[in-house]
Coordinates of C-alpha atoms and ligand atoms in Angstrom, one line a residue:
X1 CA 49.1 60.0 10.5
X2 CA 51.0 62.7 8.4
X3 CA 48.4 64.9 6.8
X4 CA 48.6 65.2 2.9
X5 CA 50.7 68.0 1.7
X6 CA 49.0 70.1 -1.0
X7 CA 51.7 70.9 -3.6
X8 CA 54.4 68.9 -5.2
X9 CA 57.1 71.4 -4.9
X10 CA 59.2 72.8 -2.1
X11 CA 58.3 75.8 0.2
X12 CA 56.3 76.4 3.4
X13 CA 52.8 75.4 3.3
X14 CA 50.2 75.5 6.1
X15 CA 49.0 72.2 7.4
X16 CA 45.5 71.3 6.1
X17 CA 42.7 72.0 8.5
X18 CA 41.6 68.7 9.0
X19 CA 42.7 67.0 12.3
X20 CA 44.1 70.3 13.1
X21 CA 42.3 70.2 16.6
X22 CA 44.1 67.1 17.5
X23 CA 47.4 68.2 15.9
X24 CA 47.4 71.8 17.2
X25 CA 46.6 70.8 20.8
X26 CA 47.8 73.6 23.4
X27 CA 49.0 72.6 26.7
X28 CA 46.3 73.5 29.3
X29 CA 47.2 71.2 32.1
X30 CA 50.2 70.5 34.5
X31 CA 52.6 67.9 33.3
X32 CA 55.5 65.7 34.5
X33 CA 57.9 64.4 32.0
X34 CA 61.4 63.0 31.8
X35 CA 62.3 65.4 29.0
X36 CA 60.8 68.9 28.0
X37 CA 62.1 70.1 24.7
X38 CA 61.5 73.7 23.7
X39 CA 60.8 74.3 20.2
X40 CA 59.3 72.1 17.3
X41 CA 61.7 72.9 14.5
X42 CA 64.2 70.1 13.1
X43 CA 66.4 70.4 16.1
X44 CA 63.7 70.1 18.9
X45 CA 61.8 67.3 17.0
X46 CA 65.1 65.4 16.2
X47 CA 65.9 65.4 20.0
X48 CA 62.3 64.5 20.9
X49 CA 62.2 61.6 18.6
X50 CA 65.5 60.2 19.5
X51 CA 64.8 60.5 23.2
X52 CA 61.4 59.0 23.0
X53 CA 62.8 56.0 21.0
X54 CA 65.2 55.6 23.9
X55 CA 62.3 55.1 26.3
X56 CA 62.0 58.6 27.8
X57 CA 58.5 60.4 28.3
X58 CA 58.8 63.7 26.0
X59 CA 56.9 66.8 25.7
X60 CA 57.5 69.4 23.0
X61 CA 56.4 73.0 23.5
X62 CA 56.0 74.9 20.4
X63 CA 55.3 78.7 20.6
X64 CA 53.5 78.8 17.1
X65 CA 53.4 75.7 14.9
X66 CA 55.6 72.9 14.1
X67 CA 58.1 73.7 11.5
X68 CA 56.9 77.3 11.4
X69 CA 60.4 78.9 11.4
X70 CA 63.4 78.1 9.3
X71 CA 62.8 74.4 9.4
X72 CA 59.8 74.7 7.2
X73 CA 61.7 77.0 4.8
X74 CA 64.5 74.8 3.8
X75 CA 65.6 73.9 0.1
X76 CA 66.0 70.4 1.5
X77 CA 69.8 69.9 0.7
X78 CA 71.3 67.4 2.9
X79 CA 75.2 68.3 2.9
X80 CA 78.1 67.3 5.1
X81 CA 79.9 69.6 7.4
X82 CA 78.4 72.6 9.1
X83 CA 78.6 75.5 6.6
X84 CA 82.1 76.5 8.1
X85 CA 85.1 76.4 5.8
X86 CA 86.8 73.4 6.6
X87 CA 90.3 75.3 7.0
X88 CA 88.8 77.5 9.7
X89 CA 87.5 74.3 11.5
X90 CA 90.9 72.7 11.4
X91 CA 92.6 75.9 12.6
X92 CA 90.5 76.0 15.4
X93 CA 90.4 72.3 16.6
X94 CA 93.0 70.5 14.7
X95 CA 92.6 68.0 11.9
X96 CA 91.8 64.8 14.1
X97 CA 89.0 66.6 16.0
X98 CA 87.8 68.5 12.8
X99 CA 87.6 65.0 11.1
X100 CA 85.5 63.6 14.1
X101 CA 83.1 66.4 13.7
X102 CA 83.0 65.9 9.8
X103 CA 82.2 62.3 10.4
X104 CA 79.4 63.2 12.7
X105 CA 77.7 65.3 10.1
X106 CA 78.0 62.2 7.8
X107 CA 76.2 60.1 10.5
X108 CA 73.5 63.1 10.3
X109 CA 73.0 62.7 6.8
X110 CA 72.7 58.8 7.0
X111 CA 70.0 59.3 9.6
X112 CA 68.1 61.6 7.6
X113 CA 68.5 59.4 4.5
X114 CA 67.3 56.3 6.5
X115 CA 64.2 58.2 7.9
X116 CA 63.2 59.7 4.6
X117 CA 63.4 56.2 2.9
X118 CA 62.8 53.5 5.4
X119 CA 60.1 55.4 6.9
X120 CA 58.6 55.9 3.6
X121 CA 58.0 59.7 4.0
X122 CA 55.5 60.0 0.9
X123 CA 56.6 61.9 -2.0
X124 CA 60.0 63.0 -0.5
X125 CA 61.7 62.9 -3.7
X126 CA 65.4 62.2 -3.1
X127 CA 67.8 63.5 -5.6
X128 CA 71.5 62.9 -5.4
X129 CA 74.7 65.0 -5.3
X130 CA 75.7 68.5 -4.6
X131 CA 78.1 70.7 -6.2
X132 CA 80.0 73.5 -4.4
X133 CA 81.3 75.7 -7.2
X134 CA 84.0 78.3 -7.1
X135 CA 83.3 81.7 -8.8
X136 CA 87.2 82.1 -8.6
X137 CA 89.7 80.3 -10.5
X138 CA 91.5 78.8 -7.5
X139 CA 92.4 75.2 -8.6
X140 CA 95.1 75.0 -6.0
X141 CA 92.8 75.7 -3.0
X142 CA 90.5 73.2 -4.5
X143 CA 93.2 70.6 -4.6
X144 CA 94.0 71.3 -0.7
X145 CA 90.4 71.0 0.1
X146 CA 90.0 67.6 -1.9
X147 CA 93.1 66.2 0.1
X148 CA 91.7 67.3 3.5
X149 CA 88.3 66.0 2.7
X150 CA 89.0 62.9 0.6
X151 CA 92.3 61.9 2.3
X152 CA 92.2 63.1 5.7
X153 CA 88.6 62.6 6.3
X154 CA 87.9 59.8 4.2
X155 CA 85.0 61.5 2.7
X156 CA 83.4 60.8 -0.8
X157 CA 84.4 63.8 -2.9
X158 CA 85.4 64.5 -6.4
X159 CA 87.3 67.6 -7.8
X160 CA 85.7 68.8 -11.3
X161 CA 87.7 70.8 -13.5
X162 CA 86.3 74.0 -15.3
X163 CA 85.4 72.1 -18.4
X164 CA 83.3 69.4 -16.6
X165 CA 81.6 72.2 -14.4
X166 CA 80.6 74.1 -17.5
X167 CA 79.4 71.0 -19.2
X168 CA 76.7 70.8 -16.7
X169 CA 76.1 74.3 -15.6
X170 CA 76.2 76.5 -18.7
X171 CA 77.7 79.6 -17.4
X172 CA 81.0 81.3 -17.6
X173 CA 80.7 82.4 -14.1
X174 CA 81.9 79.2 -12.5
X175 CA 85.5 77.6 -12.4
X176 CA 86.3 74.6 -10.4
X177 CA 83.8 72.5 -8.3
X178 CA 83.7 69.9 -5.5
X179 CA 81.1 67.3 -6.2
X180 CA 79.6 65.6 -3.0
X181 CA 78.2 62.4 -4.6
X182 CA 76.7 61.3 -1.3
X183 CA 74.8 64.6 -0.7
X184 CA 71.1 64.5 -1.4
X185 CA 68.1 66.5 -1.7
X186 CA 64.6 66.1 -0.2
X187 CA 61.3 68.1 -0.1
X188 CA 62.2 69.8 3.1
X189 CA 58.7 70.6 4.0
X190 CA 57.5 67.0 3.5
X191 CA 60.5 66.0 5.6
X192 CA 59.6 67.9 8.8
X193 CA 56.0 66.6 8.5
X194 CA 57.4 63.2 8.4
X195 CA 59.7 63.9 11.4
X196 CA 56.7 65.1 13.3
X197 CA 54.7 62.1 12.3
X198 CA 57.5 59.8 13.6
X199 CA 57.9 61.7 17.0
X200 CA 54.2 61.5 17.5
X201 CA 54.3 57.7 16.8
X202 CA 57.3 57.1 19.1
X203 CA 54.9 58.6 21.9
X204 CA 56.2 62.4 21.8
X205 CA 53.7 64.8 23.0
X206 CA 53.7 68.1 21.1
X207 CA 51.9 71.1 22.3
X208 CA 51.7 74.1 19.7
X209 CA 50.6 77.7 20.5
X210 CA 52.4 76.9 23.9
X211 CA 55.5 79.2 24.4
X212 CA 57.7 78.5 27.2
X213 CA 57.8 81.9 29.2
X214 CA 60.5 81.0 31.8
X215 CA 62.4 78.1 33.1
X216 CA 63.9 77.3 36.4
X217 CA 66.7 74.8 35.7
X218 CA 68.2 74.8 39.2
X219 CA 66.7 71.8 40.8
X220 CA 66.9 68.1 40.0
X221 CA 63.4 68.6 38.6
X222 CA 63.3 71.5 36.5
X223 CA 60.3 73.7 35.9
X224 CA 58.8 75.3 32.9
X225 CA 56.3 78.0 32.7
X226 CA 53.8 78.4 29.9
X227 CA 50.7 80.6 29.5
X228 CA 48.1 78.0 30.9
X229 CA 50.3 75.3 32.6
X230 CA 53.4 74.5 34.2
X231 CA 55.8 71.4 33.3
X232 CA 58.3 69.4 35.4
X233 CA 61.2 67.7 33.8
X234 CA 64.5 66.0 34.8
X235 CA 65.9 67.6 31.4
X236 CA 65.3 70.4 29.3
X237 CA 66.5 70.9 25.7
X238 CA 66.6 74.6 24.4
X239 CA 65.7 74.2 20.8
X240 CA 64.1 77.5 20.0
X241 CA 66.9 79.0 18.0
X242 CA 66.7 82.6 17.6
X243 CA 63.0 82.7 18.8
X244 CA 63.9 81.5 22.3
X245 CA 63.3 85.0 23.9
X246 CA 62.4 85.0 27.6
X247 CA 63.0 81.3 28.2
X248 CA 66.7 82.0 27.9
X249 CA 67.6 85.6 26.9
X250 CA 71.4 84.8 27.5
X251 CA 71.2 81.8 24.8
X252 CA 69.2 84.2 22.5
X253 CA 72.0 87.0 22.6
X254 CA 74.6 84.4 21.3
X255 CA 72.8 84.3 17.9
X256 CA 72.8 86.5 15.2
X257 CA 69.6 86.2 13.1
X258 CA 70.1 86.0 9.5
X259 CA 66.9 86.1 7.1
X260 CA 67.3 84.0 4.1
X261 CA 64.8 84.3 1.3
X262 CA 63.9 81.6 -1.1
X263 CA 62.0 81.7 -4.2
X264 CA 60.3 79.1 -6.4
X265 CA 60.0 80.0 -10.1
X266 CA 57.3 79.4 -12.6
X267 CA 58.1 76.4 -14.9
X268 CA 60.9 77.2 -17.3
X269 CA 60.6 74.5 -19.8
X270 CA 63.2 72.9 -21.7
X271 CA 65.6 76.0 -21.6
X272 CA 66.2 75.1 -17.8
X273 CA 67.7 71.6 -18.8
X274 CA 69.7 73.3 -21.4
X275 CA 71.2 75.7 -18.8
X276 CA 71.6 73.3 -16.0
X277 CA 72.1 69.6 -16.4
X278 CA 72.8 68.7 -12.8
X279 CA 70.2 67.0 -10.8
X280 CA 71.5 67.9 -7.2
X281 CA 71.9 71.2 -5.6
X282 CA 74.5 73.9 -6.4
X283 CA 76.0 76.2 -4.0
X284 CA 78.9 78.7 -4.5
X285 CA 81.8 79.0 -2.4
X286 CA 81.0 82.4 -1.2
X287 CA 77.7 81.4 0.1
X288 CA 75.8 83.8 -2.1
X289 CA 73.6 81.4 -4.4
X290 CA 72.2 78.1 -3.6
X291 CA 69.7 76.4 -5.9
X292 CA 68.3 73.4 -7.6
X293 CA 65.9 72.2 -10.1
X294 CA 62.5 70.9 -8.6
X295 CA 59.4 69.5 -10.3
X296 CA 61.4 69.1 -13.6
X297 CA 61.6 72.4 -14.8
X298 CA 61.6 75.1 -11.8
X299 CA 64.2 76.5 -10.0
X300 CA 64.2 76.6 -6.1
X301 CA 66.6 79.6 -5.3
X302 CA 67.9 81.3 -2.1
X303 CA 69.9 84.3 -2.5
X304 CA 71.8 86.7 0.0
X305 CA 71.1 87.1 3.6
X306 CA 70.0 90.1 5.7
X307 CA 70.3 90.6 9.3
X308 CA 67.0 92.7 9.2
X309 CA 63.7 91.3 8.1
X310 CA 62.9 92.3 4.7
X311 CA 59.5 91.0 3.1
X312 CA 60.5 88.1 0.7
X313 CA 58.6 89.8 -2.2
X314 CA 61.1 92.7 -2.0
X315 CA 64.0 90.5 -2.6
X316 CA 62.4 88.8 -5.6
X317 CA 63.9 91.1 -8.1
X318 CA 67.5 90.7 -6.5
X319 CA 67.2 87.0 -6.9
X320 CA 65.7 87.3 -10.4
X321 CA 68.8 89.4 -11.2
X322 CA 71.0 86.8 -9.8
X323 CA 69.7 84.1 -11.9
X324 CA 69.9 86.3 -15.0
X325 CA 73.5 87.2 -14.2
X326 CA 74.4 83.3 -14.0
X327 CA 72.1 82.0 -16.7
X328 CA 71.1 85.0 -19.1
X329 CA 69.9 82.1 -21.5
X330 CA 67.0 81.5 -19.4
X331 CA 65.5 84.8 -20.4
X332 CA 62.8 86.3 -18.2
X333 CA 62.1 84.1 -15.2
X334 CA 58.7 84.6 -13.4
X335 CA 58.8 83.9 -9.7
X336 CA 55.8 81.9 -8.5
X337 CA 56.5 82.0 -4.7
X338 CA 58.8 83.5 -2.3
X339 CA 59.3 83.1 1.5
X340 CA 62.0 83.6 4.1
X341 CA 63.3 82.0 7.4
X342 CA 65.3 83.0 10.2
X343 CA 68.6 81.2 10.7
X344 CA 70.6 81.6 13.9
X345 CA 74.2 82.3 13.1
X346 CA 76.9 81.9 16.0
X347 CA 80.1 84.0 16.1
X348 CA 82.2 80.9 15.3
X349 CA 79.7 79.7 12.7
X350 CA 79.5 76.2 14.5
X351 CA 76.3 74.9 16.0
X352 CA 75.6 75.1 19.9
X353 CA 75.3 71.4 20.9
X354 CA 75.7 70.3 24.5
X355 CA 74.9 70.4 28.1
X356 CA 75.0 74.0 29.6
X357 CA 74.4 72.9 33.2
X358 CA 73.2 69.5 34.8
X359 CA 70.0 68.6 32.9
X360 CA 69.9 71.8 30.7
X361 CA 70.7 71.2 27.1
X362 CA 71.2 73.3 24.0
X363 CA 70.7 72.4 20.4
X364 CA 70.7 75.6 18.1
X365 CA 72.6 77.9 16.1
X366 CA 72.6 75.5 12.9
X367 CA 73.0 78.5 10.6
X368 CA 72.2 77.7 7.0
X369 CA 73.0 74.0 7.1
X370 CA 70.8 72.5 9.5
X371 CA 69.3 69.3 7.9
X372 CA 72.2 67.0 9.0
X373 CA 73.5 68.8 11.9
X374 CA 70.1 68.9 13.8
X375 CA 69.8 65.4 13.3
X376 CA 73.2 64.6 14.8
X377 CA 72.5 67.0 17.6
X378 CA 69.3 65.0 18.4
X379 CA 71.0 61.7 18.6
X380 CA 74.2 63.2 20.6
X381 CA 71.7 64.8 23.1
X382 CA 69.3 62.1 23.6
X383 CA 72.2 59.5 23.9
X384 CA 73.9 62.0 26.5
X385 CA 70.8 62.0 28.5
X386 CA 70.0 58.5 28.6
X387 CA 73.2 56.5 28.2
X388 CA 75.7 59.1 29.3
X389 CA 77.4 59.2 26.0
X390 CA 79.9 62.2 25.8
X391 CA 80.2 62.6 22.1
X392 CA 78.6 65.8 22.3
X393 CA 81.6 67.3 23.8
X394 CA 83.2 67.2 20.4
X395 CA 81.3 70.5 20.3
X396 CA 82.8 71.9 23.5
X397 CA 85.4 74.2 21.9
X398 CA 82.4 76.3 20.3
X399 CA 81.2 77.9 23.3
X400 CA 78.5 80.5 23.8
X401 CA 79.8 83.8 22.6
X402 CA 77.7 87.1 22.5
X403 CA 76.7 87.9 19.0
X404 CA 76.8 91.7 19.5
X405 CA 73.0 92.6 19.9
X406 CA 71.7 95.2 17.4
X407 CA 75.0 96.6 16.8
X408 CA 76.1 93.0 15.9
X409 CA 73.3 92.7 13.4
X410 CA 74.3 96.0 11.8
X411 CA 77.8 95.1 11.6
X412 CA 76.7 91.7 10.5
X413 CA 74.7 93.2 7.7
X414 CA 77.6 95.4 6.6
X415 CA 79.9 92.4 6.6
X416 CA 77.5 90.3 4.5
X417 CA 77.1 93.2 2.0
X418 CA 81.0 93.7 1.8
X419 CA 81.4 89.8 1.5
X420 CA 78.9 89.7 -1.3
X421 CA 80.5 92.6 -3.0
X422 CA 84.0 91.1 -2.5
X423 CA 82.6 87.8 -4.0
X424 CA 81.2 89.4 -6.9
X425 CA 84.4 91.6 -7.4
X426 CA 86.5 88.4 -7.1
X427 CA 84.4 86.6 -9.6
X428 CA 84.7 89.4 -12.2
X429 CA 88.3 89.6 -11.8
X430 CA 88.6 85.7 -12.3
X431 CA 86.5 85.9 -15.4
X432 CA 88.7 88.9 -16.6
X433 CA 91.9 86.9 -16.1
X434 CA 90.4 84.0 -17.9
X435 CA 89.6 86.2 -20.9
X436 CA 93.1 87.7 -20.8
X437 CA 94.6 84.0 -20.6
X438 CA 92.4 83.2 -23.7
X439 CA 93.6 86.3 -25.7
X440 CA 97.1 85.5 -24.7
X441 CA 96.7 81.9 -25.9
X442 CA 95.2 83.1 -29.3
X443 CA 98.1 85.5 -29.7
X444 CA 100.7 82.7 -29.2
X445 CA 98.9 80.8 -31.7
X446 CA 98.8 83.5 -34.2
X447 CA 102.3 84.1 -33.7
X448 CA 103.3 80.4 -33.8
X449 CA 101.4 80.2 -37.0
X450 CA 103.1 83.3 -38.4
X451 CA 106.6 81.8 -37.5
X452 CA 105.7 78.7 -39.0
X453 CA 104.8 80.5 -42.3
X454 CA 108.0 82.7 -42.0
X455 CA 110.0 79.4 -41.7
X456 CA 108.3 77.9 -44.6
X457 CA 108.7 80.7 -47.1
X458 CA 112.3 82.0 -46.0
X459 CA 112.9 83.4 -49.7
X460 CA 109.8 85.6 -49.5
X461 CA 111.1 87.3 -46.2
X462 CA 112.5 90.9 -47.0
X463 CA 114.3 93.1 -44.4
X464 CA 111.4 95.2 -44.0
X465 CA 108.7 92.5 -43.7
X466 CA 107.2 91.9 -40.5
X467 CA 105.2 88.7 -39.3
X468 CA 101.6 89.2 -38.7
X469 CA 102.4 90.0 -35.2
X470 CA 105.7 90.4 -33.6
X471 CA 106.7 88.8 -30.3
X472 CA 107.2 92.5 -29.3
X473 CA 103.5 93.3 -30.1
X474 CA 102.6 90.2 -28.2
X475 CA 104.3 91.3 -25.2
X476 CA 102.9 94.9 -25.4
X477 CA 99.4 93.5 -25.9
X478 CA 100.0 91.4 -22.8
X479 CA 101.2 94.3 -20.9
X480 CA 98.2 96.2 -21.9
X481 CA 95.9 93.4 -20.9
X482 CA 97.5 92.9 -17.6
X483 CA 97.4 96.5 -16.8
X484 CA 93.7 96.6 -17.1
X485 CA 93.1 97.8 -20.7
X486 CA 89.6 97.6 -22.1
X487 CA 88.8 94.2 -23.8
Ligands
LIG1 C1 65.5 79.8 3.1 C2 66.1 78.7 3.9 C3 66.8 77.6 3.1 C4 67.3 76.6 3.9 N1 67.9 75.6 3.2 C5 68.5 74.8 3.9 C6 69.1 73.5 3.3 O1 68.8 73.3 2.1 N2 69.6 72.5 3.8 C7 70.0 72.8 5.3 O2 70.6 71.8 5.9 N3 69.5 73.8 5.9 C8 68.9 74.7 5.3 N4 68.4 75.8 5.9 C9 68.7 76.0 7.4 C10 67.7 75.4 8.3 O3 66.5 75.5 7.9 C11 68.1 75.6 9.8 O4 69.4 75.5 10.1 C12 67.1 74.6 10.7 O5 65.9 74.6 10.3 C13 67.5 75.1 12.3 O6 66.4 74.4 13.0 P1 65.9 74.7 14.5 O7 65.1 73.7 14.9 O8 67.3 74.9 15.2 O9 65.3 76.2 14.4 P2 63.8 76.7 13.9 O10 63.4 76.2 12.6 O11 64.1 78.2 14.0 O12 62.7 76.3 15.1 C14 62.9 76.7 16.3 C15 61.5 76.7 16.9 O13 61.4 76.8 18.3 C16 60.3 77.5 18.5 N5 60.5 78.3 19.7 C17 61.4 79.2 20.0 N6 61.1 79.7 21.1 C18 60.4 79.3 21.9 C19 59.6 79.1 23.0 N7 60.2 80.0 24.2 N8 58.6 78.4 23.5 C20 58.2 77.6 22.3 N9 58.7 77.3 21.2 C21 59.7 78.2 20.9 C22 59.9 78.4 17.2 O14 58.7 78.9 17.2 C23 60.4 77.4 16.2 O15 59.3 76.7 15.6 C24 67.6 77.0 5.4 C25 67.1 77.8 5.9 C26 66.4 78.9 5.2 C27 66.0 80.1 6.0

């Protein structure tokens, strides 16, 4: 049975202590199973559940607690795709292949929705829609993306013009947006508890405080060593993400750990609905901010990523400033809780899904968009093991690439900061251009009005009289504005 969760809002929350002994069992005896899954995050539990439903005996080894890592920290946004710009994906594998991958992510979304609703996960609180907003004025790029997603991939998407965006998000910082009406949000913490409960009901045995210290995957029956016992299994799935450590150092080296901090604000009252009138999640195209309203009048917000761990409390000020920059009308915003989680970022940005060698599988590197992708990974791998389904091979082009170790993290942090600065600068430039265009429009209106009045009263014109603003002035003003004059 799923233990009750203590609070109605999102964010990691320890399991209540009742039934802890049964739930937190360690592996203390040797065991033989069909499948051993290493890691009880979203990826590990998804594979384990699907495999058990197909009749395999499954053991999950979790070094700490179920959902302890990134999987217990999500904002609960279930979005299509993999967090990689669709153009990059097409450049790498072509339109048809990218379209198949996109469809798989939709399949993952549908499975999550079915689990959350049909399995009646208590209080899962689904909310609809997601907006990907642009902080630069690039309507033409938006149209290209809409064509790819809507026409080539047959996805449900809508392009929103600037006015419509600003009707629901009262900030001057956003321009166009893509609306994904079939995306949805759920309480991420309740979802992972529900997934755990489903897996246990399907017969999965989950052992917590049981790290896999080493594996021998050479034989038909593979061996896994833990502190107090050994396992033998026909198949192993490595779903430990960046924490895998000694169990597979080679795989760990292919992931760049990125810490993502989230905050939950105190109730903000009616002013929040006046600033944000969109029920789903909002993310900007530069991946800087991702947020949504929870519990009626609070904000759940994740800010910039870091490649080194920084205590979440120290990043609260930065997130508060991001909120104030976008929605100054909210005034002072108190933060009630903050937490962070580490995501595993691959060099190519796509998850690692597939069979590394016979019977040794991988499901990791889901980055910042793991809810749908871990789910489809679970289905593909389980069906690959049981039915020989080869659809996981769609992920073959995204091979394991060394992420650069410590130097990679330093460089990654530099790139993240540079990208953030570029995004902020691009946003400022776009807003500047918008203001300049508005000034131009007003000048043209004034000029037109002046010309009309001149035409209406030709007799009043004298050779020395000048209209309120001459075309020459307008051109000069425009030139001043375009060359970066103060405004
Ligand atoms: C703040 C934040 C917000 C996010 N919001 C969203 C969102 O709204 N939507 C979305 O789709 N995604 C979101 N994500 C991304 C998502 O959380 C991840 O992509 C996903 O959880 C990755 O799941 P995972 O199972 O691969 O890894 P993890 O959650 O890292 O789980 C790996 C597990 O394996 C265990 N493990 C590792 N090595 C071993 C070993 N040797 N032996 C035993 N156990 C081991 C670890 O203890 C851990 O529990 C967010 C992430 C963060 C940090």
